[in-house]
């Protein structure tokens, strides 16, 4: 097969192959029906099946200025579905939730012993809690429309700067999640293997683009704050505390930028609720709240920031406790927030600043006041990490917090697992084998 060399149509990533598979599945029924008809007509069916599957899909037909808003919305939708799956699956790896299914394919995540050949996290779509392919697709979708938007003009595309800011911000967040969740990442557009630090630096470049475009929208524009918050998160991951604080301090009180969700089954449902939520409201029992969170206390008092419902029954021998942070299928999941910004400031600055921020959270939650008098920097940081554990519960942060702070794993590695085998010590997902096989530069 002769493959075009045009860089704009070179799409050999796992994400694009997933798109192709999805399209082919939709057409499969029609192909089979056609085959039956042709056989009845004594045609050569073997010739019909001699179809070469493309590994590039030219998008020039859709990439027109009049479709700019449509393509940007599509990139956002790709990220939102990937994000919901990322939050749900990393909650299991981080010990926030437990797998409650008899499905052996999911047990490695509960055991923290992921094999790079496992298909669930690598090639499955977001509805099935796949994360690598969905995040890669989201990254590509955002990068693709961003490139076109930068080539087009304001005269061709209404509100072009807002669309540029949107595409660039979501491209940045896709990279942040890949960097936080994976031990290494395949290079962009079939490039060489990248470290998480390299991916975070690349994310900052996207956030810079988003901020530059969004600054003309006004200081209070949510999209501008969304980009600042993403850059603060990336800087924190890189250990650049001063830059992280500078961006976090820009975030106004009450700010929340979340993914949208819908009640209808499919890509737009709140994936956490679909996996763990009240059955009468359409939730599921696939995940159960982990024992450490079922009656979480903070300073000896029940922590209302981690709401849990005892379902009162077991499934396959596992007690079911539903999370109640997301009470419906269409409850949005926060992506960025003022609370996260404050916790970044508290983590970096420590001392009296951290004490004041923690007590703001405690006042809002009705918890006892925190007194940092006489505590070391390490002890104050431990309190900040505990605040992050509660405030950002089921928001996709705990897995990376465990990794970057080298927190103890619960249960400990080597502990027997209820489904057989032993708990491992995975603190990040391995680069999937399929990506290594498909990328000639790895």
Short mmCIF file of C-alpha atoms in Angstrom, two decimals:
data_model
loop_
_atom_site.label_atom_id
_atom_site.label_comp_id
_atom_site.label_asym_id
_atom_site.label_seq_id
_atom_site.Cartn_x
_atom_site.Cartn_y
_atom_site.Cartn_z
CA UNK A 1 0.00 0.00 0.00
CA UNK A 2 1.38 3.39 -0.97
CA UNK A 3 1.14 5.69 2.02
CA UNK A 4 1.05 9.46 1.61
CA UNK A 5 3.97 11.35 3.11
CA UNK A 6 2.05 14.57 3.82
CA UNK A 7 2.69 15.40 7.51
CA UNK A 8 -0.84 16.73 7.91
CA UNK A 9 -2.29 13.29 7.17
CA UNK A 10 0.28 11.15 8.97
CA UNK A 11 -1.77 9.59 11.76
CA UNK A 12 -0.14 6.35 12.82
CA UNK A 13 -0.86 6.63 16.50
CA UNK A 14 -2.78 4.12 18.53
CA UNK A 15 -5.49 6.72 18.99
CA UNK A 16 -6.20 6.90 15.26
CA UNK A 17 -6.24 3.12 14.93
CA UNK A 18 -8.87 3.06 17.67
CA UNK A 19 -10.91 5.53 15.62
CA UNK A 20 -10.57 3.28 12.58
CA UNK A 21 -11.66 0.21 14.54
CA UNK A 22 -14.71 2.06 15.83
CA UNK A 23 -15.66 3.11 12.30
CA UNK A 24 -15.18 -0.39 10.95
CA UNK A 25 -17.33 -1.86 13.72
CA UNK A 26 -20.15 0.47 12.75
CA UNK A 27 -19.91 -0.70 9.14
CA UNK A 28 -19.41 -4.39 9.86
CA UNK A 29 -23.09 -5.31 9.68
CA UNK A 30 -23.48 -3.66 6.34
CA UNK A 31 -20.42 -5.43 4.94
CA UNK A 32 -21.68 -8.83 6.06
CA UNK A 33 -25.09 -8.21 4.58
CA UNK A 34 -23.49 -7.21 1.31
CA UNK A 35 -21.34 -10.33 1.39
CA UNK A 36 -24.39 -12.60 1.70
CA UNK A 37 -25.99 -10.89 -1.26
CA UNK A 38 -22.86 -11.24 -3.36
CA UNK A 39 -22.46 -14.91 -2.52
CA UNK A 40 -26.05 -15.51 -3.51
CA UNK A 41 -25.15 -13.93 -6.82
CA UNK A 42 -22.17 -16.30 -7.19
CA UNK A 43 -19.65 -13.48 -6.87
CA UNK A 44 -16.12 -14.08 -5.61
CA UNK A 45 -16.44 -13.26 -1.90
CA UNK A 46 -12.69 -13.70 -1.32
CA UNK A 47 -12.04 -10.71 -3.56
CA UNK A 48 -14.53 -8.65 -1.58
CA UNK A 49 -12.54 -9.24 1.61
CA UNK A 50 -9.27 -8.15 0.04
CA UNK A 51 -9.46 -4.72 1.60
CA UNK A 52 -6.36 -3.00 2.94
CA UNK A 53 -6.98 -1.23 6.23
CA UNK A 54 -5.61 2.31 6.13
CA UNK A 55 -3.30 3.57 8.86
CA UNK A 56 -3.90 7.18 7.84
CA UNK A 57 -7.21 8.99 7.58
CA UNK A 58 -7.02 12.23 5.60
CA UNK A 59 -9.03 14.89 7.40
CA UNK A 60 -8.79 17.61 4.79
CA UNK A 61 -12.47 17.16 3.97
CA UNK A 62 -13.49 18.17 7.50
CA UNK A 63 -10.69 20.59 8.25
CA UNK A 64 -12.37 23.65 6.87
CA UNK A 65 -12.86 26.99 8.66
CA UNK A 66 -16.62 26.54 8.79
CA UNK A 67 -16.10 23.35 10.84
CA UNK A 68 -13.75 24.92 13.38
CA UNK A 69 -16.28 24.99 16.24
CA UNK A 70 -17.43 21.45 15.48
CA UNK A 71 -13.90 20.05 15.51
CA UNK A 72 -13.00 21.93 18.70
CA UNK A 73 -16.11 20.60 20.43
CA UNK A 74 -15.15 17.12 19.27
CA UNK A 75 -11.70 17.49 20.83
CA UNK A 76 -13.30 18.56 24.13
CA UNK A 77 -15.67 15.58 24.00
CA UNK A 78 -12.75 13.22 23.38
CA UNK A 79 -10.96 14.58 26.44
CA UNK A 80 -14.02 14.47 28.69
CA UNK A 81 -14.66 10.80 27.98
CA UNK A 82 -10.98 9.97 28.50
CA UNK A 83 -10.92 12.01 31.71
CA UNK A 84 -13.86 10.18 33.25
CA UNK A 85 -12.20 6.84 32.56
CA UNK A 86 -8.87 8.12 33.90
CA UNK A 87 -10.44 9.24 37.19
CA UNK A 88 -12.25 5.91 37.63
CA UNK A 89 -9.32 3.63 36.78
CA UNK A 90 -6.66 5.57 38.69
CA UNK A 91 -8.94 5.60 41.73
CA UNK A 92 -8.50 1.83 41.82
CA UNK A 93 -4.72 2.01 41.40
CA UNK A 94 -4.58 4.69 44.12
CA UNK A 95 -6.65 2.71 46.63
CA UNK A 96 -9.57 5.15 46.64
CA UNK A 97 -11.83 2.48 45.14
CA UNK A 98 -11.73 -1.32 44.77
CA UNK A 99 -12.79 -3.50 41.89
CA UNK A 100 -15.94 -5.43 42.79
CA UNK A 101 -16.40 -7.46 39.62
CA UNK A 102 -15.63 -11.14 38.93
CA UNK A 103 -13.90 -9.97 35.73
CA UNK A 104 -10.32 -11.22 35.78
CA UNK A 105 -9.24 -8.59 33.24
CA UNK A 106 -9.74 -5.88 35.87
CA UNK A 107 -7.93 -7.55 38.75
CA UNK A 108 -4.41 -6.40 37.80
CA UNK A 109 -5.47 -2.79 38.45
CA UNK A 110 -6.88 -3.69 41.83
CA UNK A 111 -3.62 -5.54 42.57
CA UNK A 112 -1.43 -2.71 41.21
CA UNK A 113 0.36 -5.18 38.94
CA UNK A 114 -0.39 -4.04 35.42
CA UNK A 115 1.06 -5.96 32.51
CA UNK A 116 1.97 -3.79 29.49
CA UNK A 117 0.17 -6.34 27.30
CA UNK A 118 -3.15 -5.73 29.09
CA UNK A 119 -5.70 -4.31 26.71
CA UNK A 120 -8.06 -2.70 29.21
CA UNK A 121 -5.97 0.35 30.06
CA UNK A 122 -4.17 0.57 26.74
CA UNK A 123 -6.45 -0.11 23.78
CA UNK A 124 -9.96 -0.15 25.28
CA UNK A 125 -12.13 2.89 24.74
CA UNK A 126 -13.16 5.20 27.54
CA UNK A 127 -16.53 3.51 28.07
CA UNK A 128 -14.62 0.39 29.12
CA UNK A 129 -12.14 2.37 31.28
CA UNK A 130 -9.41 2.46 28.70
CA UNK A 131 -7.15 5.47 29.20
CA UNK A 132 -4.06 5.37 26.97
CA UNK A 133 -5.85 5.26 23.63
CA UNK A 134 -8.59 7.73 24.70
CA UNK A 135 -6.04 10.21 26.07
CA UNK A 136 -3.87 9.83 22.99
CA UNK A 137 -6.91 10.43 20.81
CA UNK A 138 -7.87 13.47 22.85
CA UNK A 139 -4.34 14.83 22.57
CA UNK A 140 -4.30 14.30 18.81
CA UNK A 141 -7.78 15.80 18.31
CA UNK A 142 -6.85 18.95 20.20
CA UNK A 143 -3.46 19.30 18.48
CA UNK A 144 -5.01 18.76 15.07
CA UNK A 145 -7.66 21.46 15.32
CA UNK A 146 -5.20 23.80 17.07
CA UNK A 147 -2.84 23.56 14.09
CA UNK A 148 -5.65 24.43 11.69
CA UNK A 149 -6.92 27.27 13.86
CA UNK A 150 -3.44 28.79 13.89
CA UNK A 151 -3.38 28.65 10.09
CA UNK A 152 -6.82 30.17 9.59
CA UNK A 153 -7.71 33.82 10.18
CA UNK A 154 -10.16 35.68 12.39
CA UNK A 155 -12.10 36.57 9.25
CA UNK A 156 -12.52 32.89 8.40
CA UNK A 157 -13.39 31.67 11.90
CA UNK A 158 -15.67 33.55 14.29
CA UNK A 159 -14.32 33.67 17.87
CA UNK A 160 -11.06 32.07 16.69
CA UNK A 161 -9.02 33.14 19.74
CA UNK A 162 -11.43 31.39 22.11
CA UNK A 163 -11.25 28.24 20.01
CA UNK A 164 -7.44 28.40 19.98
CA UNK A 165 -7.41 28.78 23.75
CA UNK A 166 -9.82 25.86 24.14
CA UNK A 167 -7.92 23.49 21.87
CA UNK A 168 -4.55 24.40 23.39
CA UNK A 169 -5.80 24.04 26.98
CA UNK A 170 -7.28 20.59 26.36
CA UNK A 171 -4.14 19.55 24.49
CA UNK A 172 -2.23 20.59 27.60
CA UNK A 173 -4.47 18.69 30.01
CA UNK A 174 -4.27 15.53 27.87
CA UNK A 175 -0.50 15.68 28.24
CA UNK A 176 -0.70 16.33 31.98
CA UNK A 177 -2.74 13.17 32.52
CA UNK A 178 -0.45 11.10 30.32
CA UNK A 179 2.56 12.39 32.26
CA UNK A 180 1.00 11.87 35.68
CA UNK A 181 -0.47 8.46 34.95
CA UNK A 182 2.21 6.74 32.87
CA UNK A 183 5.80 5.76 33.62
CA UNK A 184 6.81 6.89 30.14
CA UNK A 185 4.89 8.13 27.11
CA UNK A 186 5.31 7.44 23.41
CA UNK A 187 6.59 10.44 21.52
CA UNK A 188 4.13 12.78 19.90
CA UNK A 189 3.39 11.73 16.31
CA UNK A 190 5.56 8.59 16.49
CA UNK A 191 8.47 10.34 18.14
CA UNK A 192 10.84 8.65 20.60
CA UNK A 193 9.83 7.60 24.11
CA UNK A 194 9.39 10.54 26.47
CA UNK A 195 9.78 10.92 30.22
CA UNK A 196 6.90 12.39 32.22
CA UNK A 197 8.99 15.52 32.72
CA UNK A 198 9.35 15.98 28.98
CA UNK A 199 5.60 15.56 28.50
CA UNK A 200 4.83 18.07 31.25
CA UNK A 201 7.17 20.59 29.64
CA UNK A 202 5.34 20.04 26.38
CA UNK A 203 2.05 20.56 28.21
CA UNK A 204 3.31 23.92 29.50
CA UNK A 205 3.95 25.01 25.93
CA UNK A 206 0.32 24.23 25.08
CA UNK A 207 -0.90 26.11 28.16
CA UNK A 208 1.24 29.08 27.14
CA UNK A 209 -0.55 29.12 23.80
CA UNK A 210 -3.92 28.86 25.53
CA UNK A 211 -3.13 31.70 27.93
CA UNK A 212 -1.90 33.98 25.17
CA UNK A 213 -5.10 33.43 23.20
CA UNK A 214 -7.38 33.67 26.24
CA UNK A 215 -5.91 36.87 27.65
CA UNK A 216 -7.93 38.86 25.17
CA UNK A 217 -11.09 37.31 26.56
CA UNK A 218 -10.75 39.13 29.90
CA UNK A 219 -9.15 38.40 33.25
CA UNK A 220 -12.25 36.74 34.65
CA UNK A 221 -12.84 34.40 31.71
CA UNK A 222 -13.12 30.79 32.94
CA UNK A 223 -11.08 29.51 30.02
CA UNK A 224 -8.12 31.69 31.01
CA UNK A 225 -8.28 30.40 34.58
CA UNK A 226 -8.59 26.84 33.27
CA UNK A 227 -5.32 27.27 31.37
CA UNK A 228 -3.55 28.92 34.31
CA UNK A 229 -4.65 26.05 36.57
CA UNK A 230 -3.39 23.47 34.11
CA UNK A 231 -0.03 25.18 33.87
CA UNK A 232 0.19 25.37 37.67
CA UNK A 233 -0.43 21.61 37.87
CA UNK A 234 2.26 20.94 35.26
CA UNK A 235 4.75 23.20 37.05
CA UNK A 236 4.03 21.41 40.34
CA UNK A 237 4.72 18.07 38.66
CA UNK A 238 8.04 19.43 37.44
CA UNK A 239 8.99 20.63 40.91
CA UNK A 240 8.87 24.30 39.95
CA UNK A 241 7.00 25.45 43.03
CA UNK A 242 7.46 29.20 42.48
CA UNK A 243 5.92 29.08 39.00
CA UNK A 244 3.14 26.79 40.22
CA UNK A 245 2.23 29.21 43.01
CA UNK A 246 2.33 32.23 40.67
CA UNK A 247 -0.30 30.60 38.45
CA UNK A 248 -2.35 29.15 41.32
CA UNK A 249 -2.62 32.59 42.93
CA UNK A 250 -4.44 33.85 39.82
CA UNK A 251 -7.37 31.49 40.39
CA UNK A 252 -10.39 33.26 41.95
CA UNK A 253 -12.41 31.84 44.86
CA UNK A 254 -15.21 29.54 43.80
CA UNK A 255 -13.66 28.70 40.45
CA UNK A 256 -14.50 25.22 39.13
CA UNK A 257 -13.99 24.05 35.56
CA UNK A 258 -15.49 20.62 35.08
CA UNK A 259 -16.28 18.06 32.42
CA UNK A 260 -19.88 17.98 31.32
CA UNK A 261 -21.92 14.81 31.72
CA UNK A 262 -25.24 13.46 30.51
CA UNK A 263 -27.80 10.96 31.79
CA UNK A 264 -27.84 8.97 28.55
CA UNK A 265 -25.57 5.91 28.43
CA UNK A 266 -22.39 6.28 26.41
CA UNK A 267 -19.37 8.56 26.29
CA UNK A 268 -20.88 11.48 28.18
CA UNK A 269 -22.05 9.73 31.34
CA UNK A 270 -20.19 10.39 34.62
CA UNK A 271 -17.91 7.37 34.50
CA UNK A 272 -17.31 7.26 38.26
CA UNK A 273 -21.04 7.16 39.02
CA UNK A 274 -21.57 4.57 36.30
CA UNK A 275 -19.01 2.38 38.08
CA UNK A 276 -20.07 3.19 41.64
CA UNK A 277 -23.39 4.87 42.31
CA UNK A 278 -26.84 4.27 43.76
CA UNK A 279 -28.51 1.57 41.67
CA UNK A 280 -31.95 3.17 41.78
CA UNK A 281 -30.47 6.23 40.06
CA UNK A 282 -28.68 4.23 37.38
CA UNK A 283 -25.33 3.75 39.09
CA UNK A 284 -23.22 0.61 39.11
CA UNK A 285 -21.52 -1.87 41.42
CA UNK A 286 -18.36 -2.47 39.41
CA UNK A 287 -16.34 -0.42 41.89
CA UNK A 288 -16.74 -0.14 45.65
CA UNK A 289 -15.22 2.46 47.95
CA UNK A 290 -12.01 1.11 49.45
CA UNK A 291 -12.08 0.32 53.21
CA UNK A 292 -9.77 3.23 54.09
CA UNK A 293 -12.36 5.70 52.75
CA UNK A 294 -15.61 4.13 53.95
CA UNK A 295 -15.61 6.01 57.24
CA UNK A 296 -12.77 8.45 56.73
CA UNK A 297 -11.97 10.63 59.72
CA UNK A 298 -9.88 13.76 59.81
CA UNK A 299 -8.45 14.80 63.16
CA UNK A 300 -10.80 12.34 64.83
CA UNK A 301 -13.97 13.65 63.16
CA UNK A 302 -15.91 12.10 60.27
CA UNK A 303 -14.84 13.87 57.08
CA UNK A 304 -17.92 15.03 55.11
CA UNK A 305 -15.79 15.60 52.02
CA UNK A 306 -15.72 11.85 51.39
CA UNK A 307 -19.41 10.88 51.30
CA UNK A 308 -20.07 7.13 51.11
CA UNK A 309 -23.27 5.06 51.04
CA UNK A 310 -23.36 1.51 52.40
CA UNK A 311 -25.36 -0.39 49.78
CA UNK A 312 -26.13 -3.12 52.32
CA UNK A 313 -25.21 -6.06 50.09
CA UNK A 314 -22.28 -7.91 48.57
CA UNK A 315 -21.44 -8.67 44.98
CA UNK A 316 -19.30 -11.75 44.37
CA UNK A 317 -18.25 -11.66 48.02
CA UNK A 318 -17.25 -7.98 47.96
CA UNK A 319 -19.16 -5.51 50.16
CA UNK A 320 -20.60 -2.68 48.05
CA UNK A 321 -20.12 0.88 49.23
CA UNK A 322 -21.16 3.55 46.73
CA UNK A 323 -19.37 6.85 46.43
CA UNK A 324 -21.78 9.77 46.88
CA UNK A 325 -19.57 12.62 45.71
CA UNK A 326 -21.15 12.28 42.27
CA UNK A 327 -24.81 11.47 43.03
CA UNK A 328 -26.13 11.23 39.46
CA UNK A 329 -25.07 10.14 35.99
CA UNK A 330 -24.83 13.76 34.83
CA UNK A 331 -22.90 15.21 37.79
CA UNK A 332 -19.83 17.03 36.38
CA UNK A 333 -16.35 15.92 37.47
CA UNK A 334 -14.04 18.85 38.28
CA UNK A 335 -10.95 19.15 36.10
CA UNK A 336 -9.55 22.31 37.70
CA UNK A 337 -10.65 24.31 40.73
CA UNK A 338 -9.84 27.02 43.25
CA UNK A 339 -9.53 24.28 45.88
CA UNK A 340 -6.77 22.61 43.88
CA UNK A 341 -5.04 25.97 43.44
CA UNK A 342 -5.10 26.63 47.18
CA UNK A 343 -3.69 23.20 47.93
CA UNK A 344 -0.82 23.83 45.50
CA UNK A 345 -0.03 27.06 47.33
CA UNK A 346 -0.22 25.30 50.69
CA UNK A 347 2.05 22.50 49.53
CA UNK A 348 4.73 24.79 48.15
CA UNK A 349 4.74 27.55 50.77
CA UNK A 350 3.97 25.49 53.88
CA UNK A 351 4.14 27.18 57.30
CA UNK A 352 1.54 29.76 58.26
CA UNK A 353 0.22 29.93 54.69
CA UNK A 354 -0.54 26.23 54.69
CA UNK A 355 -2.10 26.47 58.15
CA UNK A 356 -4.46 29.24 57.02
CA UNK A 357 -5.48 27.41 53.85
CA UNK A 358 -6.10 24.15 55.69
CA UNK A 359 -8.26 25.96 58.24
CA UNK A 360 -10.30 27.56 55.47
CA UNK A 361 -11.09 24.04 54.26
CA UNK A 362 -11.82 22.87 57.80
CA UNK A 363 -14.19 25.75 58.48
CA UNK A 364 -16.12 24.99 55.30
CA UNK A 365 -16.31 21.27 56.18
CA UNK A 366 -17.04 21.74 59.88
CA UNK A 367 -13.78 20.11 60.97
CA UNK A 368 -11.57 21.05 63.94
CA UNK A 369 -9.00 23.80 63.43
CA UNK A 370 -5.49 22.80 62.46
CA UNK A 371 -2.65 24.20 64.59
CA UNK A 372 0.79 24.09 62.96
CA UNK A 373 2.62 25.47 66.00
CA UNK A 374 5.82 23.52 66.62
CA UNK A 375 5.39 21.27 63.57
CA UNK A 376 8.21 20.65 61.15
CA UNK A 377 7.94 21.39 57.44
CA UNK A 378 7.57 17.67 56.77
CA UNK A 379 4.72 17.37 59.29
CA UNK A 380 2.88 20.34 57.77
CA UNK A 381 3.33 18.85 54.30
CA UNK A 382 1.83 15.59 55.56
CA UNK A 383 -1.28 17.53 56.61
CA UNK A 384 -1.48 19.19 53.19
CA UNK A 385 -1.27 15.79 51.49
CA UNK A 386 -4.07 14.58 53.75
CA UNK A 387 -6.16 17.60 52.75
CA UNK A 388 -5.57 16.75 49.10
CA UNK A 389 -6.68 13.20 49.83
CA UNK A 390 -10.08 14.45 51.02
CA UNK A 391 -10.69 17.64 49.03
CA UNK A 392 -9.64 16.10 45.72
CA UNK A 393 -11.06 12.63 46.31
CA UNK A 394 -12.09 10.95 43.04
CA UNK A 395 -10.78 13.85 40.94
CA UNK A 396 -7.80 12.03 39.45
CA UNK A 397 -5.04 13.40 41.71
CA UNK A 398 -4.32 10.72 44.32
CA UNK A 399 -2.51 8.31 41.99
CA UNK A 400 0.08 10.91 41.06
CA UNK A 401 0.33 12.19 44.65
CA UNK A 402 1.29 8.69 45.77
CA UNK A 403 3.96 8.56 43.08
CA UNK A 404 5.52 11.99 43.49
CA UNK A 405 5.51 11.92 47.31
CA UNK A 406 6.44 8.22 47.51
CA UNK A 407 3.53 7.59 49.88
CA UNK A 408 3.04 4.12 51.40
CA UNK A 409 0.76 1.84 49.41
CA UNK A 410 -2.36 0.34 50.97
CA UNK A 411 -2.51 -2.66 51.08
CA UNK A 412 1.24 -3.12 51.25
CA UNK A 413 3.00 -4.79 48.29
CA UNK A 414 3.16 -8.55 48.82
CA UNK A 415 -0.21 -8.70 50.61
CA UNK A 416 -2.34 -11.58 49.23
CA UNK A 417 -5.15 -10.38 46.97
CA UNK A 418 -8.68 -11.68 47.45
CA UNK A 419 -8.82 -12.86 43.81
CA UNK A 420 -5.44 -14.58 43.96
CA UNK A 421 -1.92 -13.34 43.52
CA UNK A 422 -0.41 -10.48 45.50
CA UNK A 423 -0.57 -6.70 45.59
CA UNK A 424 2.17 -5.07 43.56
CA UNK A 425 3.92 -1.73 43.84
CA UNK A 426 2.89 -0.04 40.58
CA UNK A 427 2.81 3.75 40.95
CA UNK A 428 2.30 4.44 37.25
CA UNK A 429 0.99 2.62 34.19
CA UNK A 430 3.65 1.06 31.94
CA UNK A 431 3.87 2.21 28.35
CA UNK A 432 1.57 -0.26 26.54
CA UNK A 433 3.28 -2.94 24.47
CA UNK A 434 1.03 -2.14 21.54
CA UNK A 435 2.43 1.39 21.45
CA UNK A 436 5.98 0.04 21.47
CA UNK A 437 5.18 -2.31 18.58
CA UNK A 438 3.43 0.39 16.54
CA UNK A 439 6.04 3.11 17.05
CA UNK A 440 9.17 2.57 14.93
CA UNK A 441 11.12 5.03 17.09
CA UNK A 442 10.75 3.06 20.33
#
